[in-house]
Amino acid sequence: MSARNVLIIMSDEHDPRYMGCSGNWIVQTPNLDRLAARGVRFPNAYTPSPICVPARAAFATGQRVFETRHWDNASPYTGTPKGWGHALQRRGIRVESIGKLHYRAEEDPAGFDVEHLPMHVVGGYGMVWASIRDPYLKREGVTRMLGERVGRGESPYTQYDTAVTDRAVQWLQDAAERRDEPFVLYVGLVAPHFPLIAPPQFYDLYADKEIPEPKLHPSTGYVRHPWVQAYAEFELNEENFESPEERRAAFTAYYGLCSFQDHNVGRLVQALESNGLVEDTLVIYTSDHGDNLGARGVWGKSTLYQESVAVPMIAAGPGLASGSVCETPVDLLDLFPTILAGAGIDPAPEMDGRPGRSLFEVAAAADDLERPIFSEYHAAGSNTAAFMLRKGRWKYHHYVRFRPELFDLQTDPEELKDLAQDPAYADVLRAMVAELRRICDPEAIDAMAKKDQRAMIERYGGVEKASKMGSKGATPAPKVGKPGEPT
């Protein structure tokens, strides 16, 4: 049987190693584990950009960030260029969204017939102040991006995710009554994105657990790459915990939020099952990017290390083998043809040079470990662009105006040893540079991004006005009722 419906579930800031099916021995994700057991898990999945808005615009369009020119969290997607949603609409397939999109505004023709409970950038413009770069503006008025409080409790984000899940469960129940009408439903959940406040029942799962200390902390003598050091000085999280207990609570809350988000995924999958939809629905679970979670003394996203740039990717449904693992590297751009294929559309006429490959095709073929995967960053806390290339066992980081990094993920999956300055790897380094430059000219793209950002700042009235535009931390959640109340 082939799929005719598609359910895409996208969380926010979920490092894929925090799942039981990835081998994590602490974090409890039974629903994601079950989804992986009846589908395909892609352990080498990446984001096109380790920050929300560019990643989500790339996901929507199937195009790289430097092609769409959605550079940062002040360049939200408006429906141009057209994406997979528009392709579905042209064919009369019902396509709707529930939850976080982080596009510009509900009124924009972004490829959904209806947007339920949408979460978009603040004011339709987002974090304009963070687009002032080279030199970037230091953050004022907020001590840390993680929020003013961490620990046990409810936050507007957890309340929002509950409301989104409630609405999605009802939507799927209604869809079952329109069984002759295929659908594509996108559900955007926020957890485990900061603020690191987890509902008590999930926080308490880890309150007494031993928390492993993150790797490569500067207090142990580790020296951060200078580009990363600049970002760490911008985000100001590790240095601003009030106590060791609060710092520990941050880890506990992230673990709890992963389990809370897993609980919501479980509710969605159960809704498919209880309404007789599971047999002909492709389910995709992924995230927009990961989270450093204290590694190298850095929190949040925005780096090119595995913690930040890797994402979970699980696909289950008709046409996919149960309980399999596909080692071929993939990224969010691959969801453009996958969604179309899951809805019964031949994606080939829609690709128009897009680099993505359908996960159906990737999973059915032999593992292609040499497939190159690319990511880029032009946003908050950076003075110059950063580019990542993963190819085979090698992972290369190119920082404009800074020295590069090179890691052997086969022998060093935790990226503990940078090989870029080692003469023994000079040939590998040259090959990776050449491969990167086949995709783009990093210096030219860096200049293009800054030119676009400067032009945007001028449109808003110059640096002084732009410096006051946008939230200093996470985007506020839309107001919803308390958990359990109608929304």
mmCIF file of C-alpha atoms in Angstrom, residues 90-459:
data_model
loop_
_atom_site.group_PDB
_atom_site.id
_atom_site.type_symbol
_atom_site.label_atom_id
_atom_site.label_comp_id
_atom_site.label_asym_id
_atom_site.label_seq_id
_atom_site.Cartn_x
_atom_site.Cartn_y
_atom_site.Cartn_z
ATOM 1 C CA ARG A 90 -1.842 23.388 -7.201
ATOM 2 C CA ARG A 91 -3.002 19.779 -7.208
ATOM 3 C CA GLY A 92 -5.913 20.411 -4.880
ATOM 4 C CA ILE A 93 -4.496 18.396 -1.984
ATOM 5 C CA ARG A 94 -5.593 19.616 1.435
ATOM 6 C CA VAL A 95 -2.533 21.048 3.212
ATOM 7 C CA GLU A 96 -2.728 22.747 6.602
ATOM 8 C CA SER A 97 -0.429 23.616 9.502
ATOM 9 C CA ILE A 98 -0.846 23.617 13.259
ATOM 10 C CA GLY A 99 1.728 25.269 15.509
ATOM 11 C CA LYS A 100 5.118 26.872 15.079
ATOM 12 C CA LEU A 101 6.175 27.889 11.596
ATOM 13 C CA HIS A 102 8.371 30.923 12.324
ATOM 14 C CA TYR A 103 7.507 32.477 8.967
ATOM 15 C CA ARG A 104 6.517 36.162 8.600
ATOM 16 C CA ALA A 105 2.753 36.317 9.025
ATOM 17 C CA GLU A 106 -0.407 34.259 8.767
ATOM 18 C CA GLU A 107 -1.615 36.422 5.883
ATOM 19 C CA ASP A 108 1.278 35.423 3.613
ATOM 20 C CA PRO A 109 0.651 32.754 0.940
ATOM 21 C CA ALA A 110 3.150 30.340 2.491
ATOM 22 C CA GLY A 111 1.688 27.131 1.075
ATOM 23 C CA PHE A 112 -1.010 26.237 3.629
ATOM 24 C CA ASP A 113 -4.763 26.362 3.107
ATOM 25 C CA VAL A 114 -5.160 27.165 6.815
ATOM 26 C CA GLU A 115 -2.647 27.927 9.579
ATOM 27 C CA HIS A 116 -4.006 26.880 12.978
ATOM 28 C CA LEU A 117 -2.450 28.470 16.102
ATOM 29 C CA PRO A 118 0.497 29.752 14.052
ATOM 30 C CA MET A 119 3.653 31.029 15.710
ATOM 31 C CA HIS A 120 5.528 33.540 13.577
ATOM 32 C CA VAL A 121 8.381 35.982 14.098
ATOM 33 C CA VAL A 122 7.699 38.986 16.313
ATOM 34 C CA GLY A 123 6.045 41.863 14.465
ATOM 35 C CA GLY A 124 6.527 40.190 11.121
ATOM 36 C CA TYR A 125 10.176 41.241 11.161
ATOM 37 C CA GLY A 126 11.892 39.152 13.854
ATOM 38 C CA MET A 127 15.299 39.809 15.456
ATOM 39 C CA VAL A 128 16.397 42.758 13.331
ATOM 40 C CA TRP A 129 18.962 43.901 15.903
ATOM 41 C CA ALA A 130 20.812 40.588 15.512
ATOM 42 C CA SER A 131 21.239 41.256 11.773
ATOM 43 C CA ILE A 132 23.683 44.053 12.609
ATOM 44 C CA ARG A 133 26.954 42.195 12.106
ATOM 45 C CA ASP A 134 30.677 42.708 11.656
ATOM 46 C CA PRO A 135 30.789 43.847 14.361
ATOM 47 C CA TYR A 136 27.667 42.335 15.855
ATOM 48 C CA LEU A 137 25.719 44.125 18.568
ATOM 49 C CA LYS A 138 26.117 42.874 22.085
ATOM 50 C CA ARG A 139 22.875 41.857 23.727
ATOM 51 C CA GLU A 140 21.530 44.278 26.309
ATOM 52 C CA GLY A 141 18.856 43.924 28.941
ATOM 53 C CA VAL A 142 18.854 40.116 29.096
ATOM 54 C CA THR A 143 21.546 38.177 30.927
ATOM 55 C CA ARG A 144 21.190 35.004 28.885
ATOM 56 C CA MET A 145 19.251 33.633 25.959
ATOM 57 C CA LEU A 146 18.027 30.605 27.914
ATOM 58 C CA GLY A 147 15.538 32.792 29.786
ATOM 59 C CA GLU A 148 15.282 34.219 33.263
ATOM 60 C CA ARG A 149 14.371 30.914 34.899
ATOM 61 C CA VAL A 150 15.176 27.247 34.384
ATOM 62 C CA GLY A 151 13.861 24.132 36.086
ATOM 63 C CA ARG A 152 10.521 22.528 36.925
ATOM 64 C CA GLY A 153 7.154 23.944 35.888
ATOM 65 C CA GLU A 154 5.100 25.160 32.956
ATOM 66 C CA SER A 155 6.067 27.874 30.498
ATOM 67 C CA PRO A 156 4.127 29.586 27.697
ATOM 68 C CA TYR A 157 5.964 27.216 25.332
ATOM 69 C CA THR A 158 4.841 24.026 27.069
ATOM 70 C CA GLN A 159 1.291 25.378 27.274
ATOM 71 C CA TYR A 160 1.467 26.229 23.578
ATOM 72 C CA ASP A 161 2.719 22.758 22.641
ATOM 73 C CA THR A 162 -0.120 21.179 24.591
ATOM 74 C CA ALA A 163 -2.652 23.383 22.791
ATOM 75 C CA VAL A 164 -1.065 22.587 19.410
ATOM 76 C CA THR A 165 -1.207 18.866 20.136
ATOM 77 C CA ASP A 166 -4.816 19.110 21.301
ATOM 78 C CA ARG A 167 -5.763 20.890 18.079
ATOM 79 C CA ALA A 168 -3.852 18.394 15.939
ATOM 80 C CA VAL A 169 -5.512 15.406 17.615
ATOM 81 C CA GLN A 170 -8.921 16.941 16.910
ATOM 82 C CA TRP A 171 -7.864 17.758 13.326
ATOM 83 C CA LEU A 172 -6.904 14.131 12.684
ATOM 84 C CA GLN A 173 -10.170 12.939 14.142
ATOM 85 C CA ASP A 174 -12.019 15.251 11.760
ATOM 86 C CA ALA A 175 -9.831 14.074 8.861
ATOM 87 C CA ALA A 176 -10.921 10.499 9.497
ATOM 88 C CA GLU A 177 -14.490 11.602 8.771
ATOM 89 C CA ARG A 178 -13.301 12.919 5.378
ATOM 90 C CA ARG A 179 -11.531 9.680 4.522
ATOM 91 C CA ASP A 180 -11.898 10.142 0.775
ATOM 92 C CA GLU A 181 -9.902 13.393 0.962
ATOM 93 C CA PRO A 182 -6.084 12.990 1.182
ATOM 94 C CA PHE A 183 -4.223 15.443 3.387
ATOM 95 C CA VAL A 184 -0.822 16.778 4.338
ATOM 96 C CA LEU A 185 -0.658 18.111 7.887
ATOM 97 C CA TYR A 186 2.354 19.915 9.331
ATOM 98 C CA VAL A 187 2.550 20.118 13.151
ATOM 99 C CA GLY A 188 5.139 22.471 14.672
ATOM 100 C CA LEU A 189 6.092 21.797 18.308
ATOM 101 C CA VAL A 190 8.488 24.058 20.219
ATOM 102 C CA ALA A 191 10.006 21.726 22.844
ATOM 103 C CA PRO A 192 12.796 21.143 23.715
ATOM 104 C CA HIS A 193 13.633 24.760 22.789
ATOM 105 C CA PHE A 194 14.499 26.989 25.761
ATOM 106 C CA PRO A 195 13.302 28.362 28.176
ATOM 107 C CA LEU A 196 14.487 25.219 29.920
ATOM 108 C CA ILE A 197 11.368 24.734 32.027
ATOM 109 C CA ALA A 198 9.862 21.241 31.898
ATOM 110 C CA PRO A 199 6.447 20.113 33.159
ATOM 111 C CA PRO A 200 6.808 18.400 36.552
ATOM 112 C CA GLN A 201 5.908 14.879 35.433
ATOM 113 C CA PHE A 202 8.694 14.973 32.851
ATOM 114 C CA TYR A 203 11.233 16.990 34.841
ATOM 115 C CA ASP A 204 10.894 14.527 37.702
ATOM 116 C CA LEU A 205 11.945 11.630 35.454
ATOM 117 C CA TYR A 206 15.489 12.997 35.648
ATOM 118 C CA ALA A 207 15.619 14.909 38.933
ATOM 119 C CA ASP A 208 17.630 12.152 40.633
ATOM 120 C CA LYS A 209 19.561 10.948 37.589
ATOM 121 C CA GLU A 210 23.295 11.361 37.219
ATOM 122 C CA ILE A 211 23.896 14.106 34.653
ATOM 123 C CA PRO A 212 27.001 13.578 32.502
ATOM 124 C CA GLU A 213 29.242 16.626 32.350
ATOM 125 C CA PRO A 214 29.437 18.039 28.803
ATOM 126 C CA LYS A 215 32.658 17.608 26.884
ATOM 127 C CA LEU A 216 35.394 20.157 26.248
ATOM 128 C CA HIS A 217 34.468 22.692 28.880
ATOM 129 C CA PRO A 218 36.789 25.748 28.879
ATOM 130 C CA SER A 219 37.325 25.326 32.632
ATOM 131 C CA THR A 220 39.256 22.138 31.841
ATOM 132 C CA GLY A 221 41.707 24.006 29.620
ATOM 133 C CA TYR A 222 39.882 23.567 26.328
ATOM 134 C CA VAL A 223 40.345 26.576 24.027
ATOM 135 C CA ARG A 224 37.395 27.323 21.764
ATOM 136 C CA HIS A 225 37.827 28.109 18.100
ATOM 137 C CA PRO A 226 37.899 31.939 17.818
ATOM 138 C CA TRP A 227 34.685 32.075 15.762
ATOM 139 C CA VAL A 228 32.947 29.942 18.396
ATOM 140 C CA GLN A 229 34.481 32.005 21.178
ATOM 141 C CA ALA A 230 32.879 35.126 19.709
ATOM 142 C CA TYR A 231 29.501 33.401 19.644
ATOM 143 C CA ALA A 232 29.915 32.210 23.239
ATOM 144 C CA GLU A 233 30.614 35.782 24.328
ATOM 145 C CA PHE A 234 27.433 36.837 22.546
ATOM 146 C CA GLU A 235 25.060 34.226 23.950
ATOM 147 C CA LEU A 236 26.199 34.520 27.595
ATOM 148 C CA ASN A 237 24.629 31.438 29.105
ATOM 149 C CA GLU A 238 27.287 29.263 30.701
ATOM 150 C CA GLU A 239 28.806 32.160 32.618
ATOM 151 C CA ASN A 240 25.476 33.388 33.955
ATOM 152 C CA PHE A 241 24.000 30.443 35.793
ATOM 153 C CA GLU A 242 23.254 31.538 39.329
ATOM 154 C CA SER A 243 24.583 28.355 40.909
ATOM 155 C CA PRO A 244 25.736 24.805 40.104
ATOM 156 C CA GLU A 245 22.243 23.674 41.075
ATOM 157 C CA GLU A 246 20.631 25.945 38.507
ATOM 158 C CA ARG A 247 23.067 24.733 35.860
ATOM 159 C CA ARG A 248 22.174 21.135 36.661
ATOM 160 C CA ALA A 249 18.489 22.023 36.476
ATOM 161 C CA ALA A 250 19.032 23.246 32.911
ATOM 162 C CA PHE A 251 20.187 19.795 31.808
ATOM 163 C CA THR A 252 17.367 18.125 33.716
ATOM 164 C CA ALA A 253 14.818 20.414 32.094
ATOM 165 C CA TYR A 254 16.164 19.742 28.583
ATOM 166 C CA TYR A 255 15.868 16.007 29.176
ATOM 167 C CA GLY A 256 12.357 16.556 30.550
ATOM 168 C CA LEU A 257 11.381 18.654 27.543
ATOM 169 C CA CYS A 258 12.583 15.892 25.216
ATOM 170 C CA SER A 259 10.262 13.470 27.024
ATOM 171 C CA PHE A 260 7.417 16.026 27.025
ATOM 172 C CA GLN A 261 7.830 16.496 23.295
ATOM 173 C CA ASP A 262 7.944 12.694 22.851
ATOM 174 C CA HIS A 263 4.660 12.480 24.777
ATOM 175 C CA ASN A 264 3.061 14.895 22.322
ATOM 176 C CA VAL A 265 4.394 12.922 19.356
ATOM 177 C CA GLY A 266 2.841 9.845 20.921
ATOM 178 C CA ARG A 267 -0.529 11.567 21.169
ATOM 179 C CA LEU A 268 -0.382 12.441 17.464
ATOM 180 C CA VAL A 269 0.540 8.928 16.371
ATOM 181 C CA GLN A 270 -2.145 7.493 18.640
ATOM 182 C CA ALA A 271 -4.661 9.787 16.961
ATOM 183 C CA LEU A 272 -3.705 8.290 13.602
ATOM 184 C CA GLU A 273 -4.080 4.779 14.972
ATOM 185 C CA SER A 274 -7.360 5.302 16.800
ATOM 186 C CA ASN A 275 -8.918 6.960 13.754
ATOM 187 C CA GLY A 276 -7.829 4.300 11.273
ATOM 188 C CA LEU A 277 -5.372 6.564 9.441
ATOM 189 C CA VAL A 278 -2.039 4.978 10.265
ATOM 190 C CA GLU A 279 -1.997 2.404 7.443
ATOM 191 C CA ASP A 280 -2.015 4.984 4.664
ATOM 192 C CA THR A 281 -0.181 7.906 6.309
ATOM 193 C CA LEU A 282 3.498 8.740 6.027
ATOM 194 C CA VAL A 283 4.746 10.109 9.363
ATOM 195 C CA ILE A 284 7.937 12.192 9.452
ATOM 196 C CA TYR A 285 9.564 13.375 12.650
ATOM 197 C CA THR A 286 12.398 15.897 12.580
ATOM 198 C CA SER A 287 13.612 19.172 14.118
ATOM 199 C CA ASP A 288 14.845 22.465 12.700
ATOM 200 C CA HIS A 289 18.276 22.126 14.378
ATOM 201 C CA GLY A 290 19.925 20.827 17.528
ATOM 202 C CA ASP A 291 21.294 22.325 20.754
ATOM 203 C CA ASN A 292 24.855 22.524 22.070
ATOM 204 C CA LEU A 293 23.558 21.939 25.618
ATOM 205 C CA GLY A 294 26.765 22.969 27.354
ATOM 206 C CA ALA A 295 29.264 21.226 25.071
ATOM 207 C CA ARG A 296 32.342 23.463 24.782
ATOM 208 C CA GLY A 297 30.605 25.722 27.299
ATOM 209 C CA VAL A 298 28.027 26.755 24.674
ATOM 210 C CA TRP A 299 24.227 26.583 24.869
ATOM 211 C CA GLY A 300 21.610 27.037 22.175
ATOM 212 C CA LYS A 301 22.293 26.418 18.500
ATOM 213 C CA SER A 302 24.312 28.467 15.976
ATOM 214 C CA THR A 303 27.493 26.388 15.759
ATOM 215 C CA LEU A 304 28.541 23.801 13.178
ATOM 216 C CA TYR A 305 29.250 21.021 15.663
ATOM 217 C CA GLN A 306 27.142 17.869 15.655
ATOM 218 C CA GLU A 307 25.162 18.959 18.730
ATOM 219 C CA SER A 308 23.846 22.006 16.889
ATOM 220 C CA VAL A 309 23.751 21.073 13.213
ATOM 221 C CA ALA A 310 22.466 17.480 13.397
ATOM 222 C CA VAL A 311 18.722 16.784 13.528
ATOM 223 C CA PRO A 312 16.563 13.726 14.172
ATOM 224 C CA MET A 313 14.987 12.180 11.096
ATOM 225 C CA ILE A 314 12.498 9.324 11.327
ATOM 226 C CA ALA A 315 10.082 8.326 8.569
ATOM 227 C CA ALA A 316 7.451 5.610 8.977
ATOM 228 C CA GLY A 317 4.593 4.484 6.802
ATOM 229 C CA PRO A 318 3.717 2.647 3.601
ATOM 230 C CA GLY A 319 6.689 1.977 1.356
ATOM 231 C CA LEU A 320 9.280 2.122 4.146
ATOM 232 C CA ALA A 321 10.882 -0.900 5.790
ATOM 233 C CA SER A 322 10.159 -1.358 9.477
ATOM 234 C CA GLY A 323 12.920 -1.027 12.040
ATOM 235 C CA SER A 324 15.648 -0.087 9.581
ATOM 236 C CA VAL A 325 18.510 2.391 9.842
ATOM 237 C CA CYS A 326 19.745 4.225 6.743
ATOM 238 C CA GLU A 327 23.270 5.570 7.087
ATOM 239 C CA THR A 328 23.132 7.796 4.003
ATOM 240 C CA PRO A 329 23.508 11.443 5.090
ATOM 241 C CA VAL A 330 20.308 13.461 4.594
ATOM 242 C CA ASP A 331 18.981 16.903 5.473
ATOM 243 C CA LEU A 332 15.789 18.921 5.694
ATOM 244 C CA LEU A 333 15.954 19.698 1.957
ATOM 245 C CA ASP A 334 15.193 16.030 1.321
ATOM 246 C CA LEU A 335 11.737 16.524 2.797
ATOM 247 C CA PHE A 336 10.601 18.556 -0.230
ATOM 248 C CA PRO A 337 10.485 15.517 -2.553
ATOM 249 C CA THR A 338 9.597 13.164 0.315
ATOM 250 C CA ILE A 339 6.413 15.025 1.223
ATOM 251 C CA LEU A 340 5.310 15.182 -2.397
ATOM 252 C CA ALA A 341 6.022 11.484 -2.904
ATOM 253 C CA GLY A 342 4.160 10.637 0.302
ATOM 254 C CA ALA A 343 1.130 12.501 -1.041
ATOM 255 C CA GLY A 344 1.244 10.492 -4.261
ATOM 256 C CA ILE A 345 2.895 13.167 -6.407
ATOM 257 C CA ASP A 346 5.899 12.519 -8.637
ATOM 258 C CA PRO A 347 8.398 15.056 -7.229
ATOM 259 C CA ALA A 348 10.632 15.125 -10.341
ATOM 260 C CA PRO A 349 8.761 17.890 -12.216
ATOM 261 C CA GLU A 350 8.872 20.087 -9.108
ATOM 262 C CA MET A 351 12.569 19.773 -8.260
ATOM 263 C CA ASP A 352 13.928 22.474 -10.626
ATOM 264 C CA GLY A 353 17.543 21.995 -9.547
ATOM 265 C CA ARG A 354 16.784 21.424 -5.869
ATOM 266 C CA PRO A 355 19.414 19.182 -4.259
ATOM 267 C CA GLY A 356 17.050 17.042 -2.168
ATOM 268 C CA ARG A 357 16.339 13.341 -2.634
ATOM 269 C CA SER A 358 13.195 11.564 -1.521
ATOM 270 C CA LEU A 359 13.722 9.575 1.666
ATOM 271 C CA PHE A 360 11.811 6.749 -0.015
ATOM 272 C CA GLU A 361 14.516 6.634 -2.677
ATOM 273 C CA VAL A 362 17.367 7.070 -0.197
ATOM 274 C CA ALA A 363 16.084 4.346 2.134
ATOM 275 C CA ALA A 364 15.546 1.866 -0.706
ATOM 276 C CA ALA A 365 19.050 2.285 -2.119
ATOM 277 C CA ALA A 366 22.376 1.059 -0.745
ATOM 278 C CA ASP A 367 23.920 3.400 1.814
ATOM 279 C CA ASP A 368 25.711 6.276 0.085
ATOM 280 C CA LEU A 369 28.128 7.378 2.785
ATOM 281 C CA GLU A 370 29.900 9.788 0.442
ATOM 282 C CA ARG A 371 26.847 11.909 -0.232
ATOM 283 C CA PRO A 372 27.855 15.523 0.578
ATOM 284 C CA ILE A 373 25.670 17.503 2.993
ATOM 285 C CA PHE A 374 25.990 21.270 3.418
ATOM 286 C CA SER A 375 24.976 23.759 6.103
ATOM 287 C CA GLU A 376 25.616 27.479 6.587
ATOM 288 C CA TYR A 377 25.232 30.240 9.189
ATOM 289 C CA HIS A 378 24.950 34.026 8.735
ATOM 290 C CA ALA A 379 23.087 35.077 11.849
ATOM 291 C CA ALA A 380 23.175 36.211 15.478
ATOM 292 C CA GLY A 381 26.524 36.269 17.241
ATOM 293 C CA SER A 382 28.633 35.901 14.098
ATOM 294 C CA ASN A 383 30.742 38.500 12.345
ATOM 295 C CA THR A 384 31.488 36.267 9.381
ATOM 296 C CA ALA A 385 29.748 33.346 7.734
ATOM 297 C CA ALA A 386 30.360 29.732 8.679
ATOM 298 C CA PHE A 387 29.900 26.758 6.358
ATOM 299 C CA MET A 388 29.840 23.020 7.030
ATOM 300 C CA LEU A 389 30.445 20.169 4.614
ATOM 301 C CA ARG A 390 29.921 16.546 5.633
ATOM 302 C CA LYS A 391 31.256 13.980 3.167
ATOM 303 C CA GLY A 392 31.931 10.412 4.136
ATOM 304 C CA ARG A 393 33.904 10.185 7.338
ATOM 305 C CA TRP A 394 35.016 13.824 7.110
ATOM 306 C CA LYS A 395 33.349 16.971 8.427
ATOM 307 C CA TYR A 396 34.796 20.323 7.396
ATOM 308 C CA HIS A 397 34.023 23.744 8.910
ATOM 309 C CA HIS A 398 34.887 26.824 6.858
ATOM 310 C CA TYR A 399 34.862 30.126 8.736
ATOM 311 C CA VAL A 400 35.352 33.275 6.652
ATOM 312 C CA ARG A 401 38.425 35.157 7.985
ATOM 313 C CA PHE A 402 39.191 32.360 10.488
ATOM 314 C CA ARG A 403 41.076 29.083 10.361
ATOM 315 C CA PRO A 404 39.055 26.012 9.390
ATOM 316 C CA GLU A 405 38.263 22.855 11.345
ATOM 317 C CA LEU A 406 38.375 19.252 10.139
ATOM 318 C CA PHE A 407 37.053 16.211 11.985
ATOM 319 C CA ASP A 408 37.123 12.484 11.291
ATOM 320 C CA LEU A 409 33.672 11.345 12.409
ATOM 321 C CA GLN A 410 34.616 7.702 11.981
ATOM 322 C CA THR A 411 37.327 7.730 14.642
ATOM 323 C CA ASP A 412 36.209 10.897 16.462
ATOM 324 C CA PRO A 413 32.382 11.177 16.418
ATOM 325 C CA GLU A 414 32.463 13.657 19.317
ATOM 326 C CA GLU A 415 34.684 16.093 17.361
ATOM 327 C CA LEU A 416 37.322 16.203 20.064
ATOM 328 C CA LYS A 417 40.349 16.632 17.806
ATOM 329 C CA ASP A 418 40.604 19.228 15.040
ATOM 330 C CA LEU A 419 42.810 17.861 12.242
ATOM 331 C CA ALA A 420 42.837 20.940 10.012
ATOM 332 C CA GLN A 421 46.337 22.052 11.047
ATOM 333 C CA ASP A 422 47.844 18.561 10.876
ATOM 334 C CA PRO A 423 50.031 18.179 7.732
ATOM 335 C CA ALA A 424 49.079 14.508 7.553
ATOM 336 C CA TYR A 425 45.544 15.559 6.569
ATOM 337 C CA ALA A 426 46.471 18.293 4.083
ATOM 338 C CA ASP A 427 45.165 16.306 1.121
ATOM 339 C CA VAL A 428 41.868 15.619 2.866
ATOM 340 C CA LEU A 429 41.549 19.293 3.743
ATOM 341 C CA ARG A 430 42.173 20.358 0.135
ATOM 342 C CA ALA A 431 39.600 17.871 -1.130
ATOM 343 C CA MET A 432 36.979 19.121 1.312
ATOM 344 C CA VAL A 433 37.652 22.754 0.392
ATOM 345 C CA ALA A 434 37.275 21.895 -3.286
ATOM 346 C CA GLU A 435 34.021 20.038 -2.605
ATOM 347 C CA LEU A 436 32.659 22.999 -0.634
ATOM 348 C CA ARG A 437 33.544 25.409 -3.421
ATOM 349 C CA ARG A 438 31.659 23.241 -5.899
ATOM 350 C CA ILE A 439 28.562 24.177 -3.902
ATOM 351 C CA CYS A 440 29.292 27.863 -3.286
ATOM 352 C CA ASP A 441 31.933 30.569 -2.982
ATOM 353 C CA PRO A 442 31.979 31.107 0.814
ATOM 354 C CA GLU A 443 33.472 34.589 0.724
ATOM 355 C CA ALA A 444 31.049 35.757 -1.971
ATOM 356 C CA ILE A 445 28.086 34.347 -0.046
ATOM 357 C CA ASP A 446 29.294 36.042 3.149
ATOM 358 C CA ALA A 447 29.430 39.370 1.294
ATOM 359 C CA MET A 448 25.978 38.784 -0.226
ATOM 360 C CA ALA A 449 24.412 38.061 3.160
ATOM 361 C CA LYS A 450 25.898 41.170 4.740
ATOM 362 C CA LYS A 451 24.825 43.314 1.799
ATOM 363 C CA ASP A 452 21.243 42.068 2.150
ATOM 364 C CA GLN A 453 21.314 42.596 5.904
ATOM 365 C CA ARG A 454 22.661 46.136 5.566
ATOM 366 C CA ALA A 455 19.967 46.945 3.009
ATOM 367 C CA MET A 456 17.289 45.618 5.354
ATOM 368 C CA ILE A 457 18.636 47.697 8.237
ATOM 369 C CA GLU A 458 18.538 50.804 6.055
ATOM 370 C CA ARG A 459 14.922 50.064 5.098
#
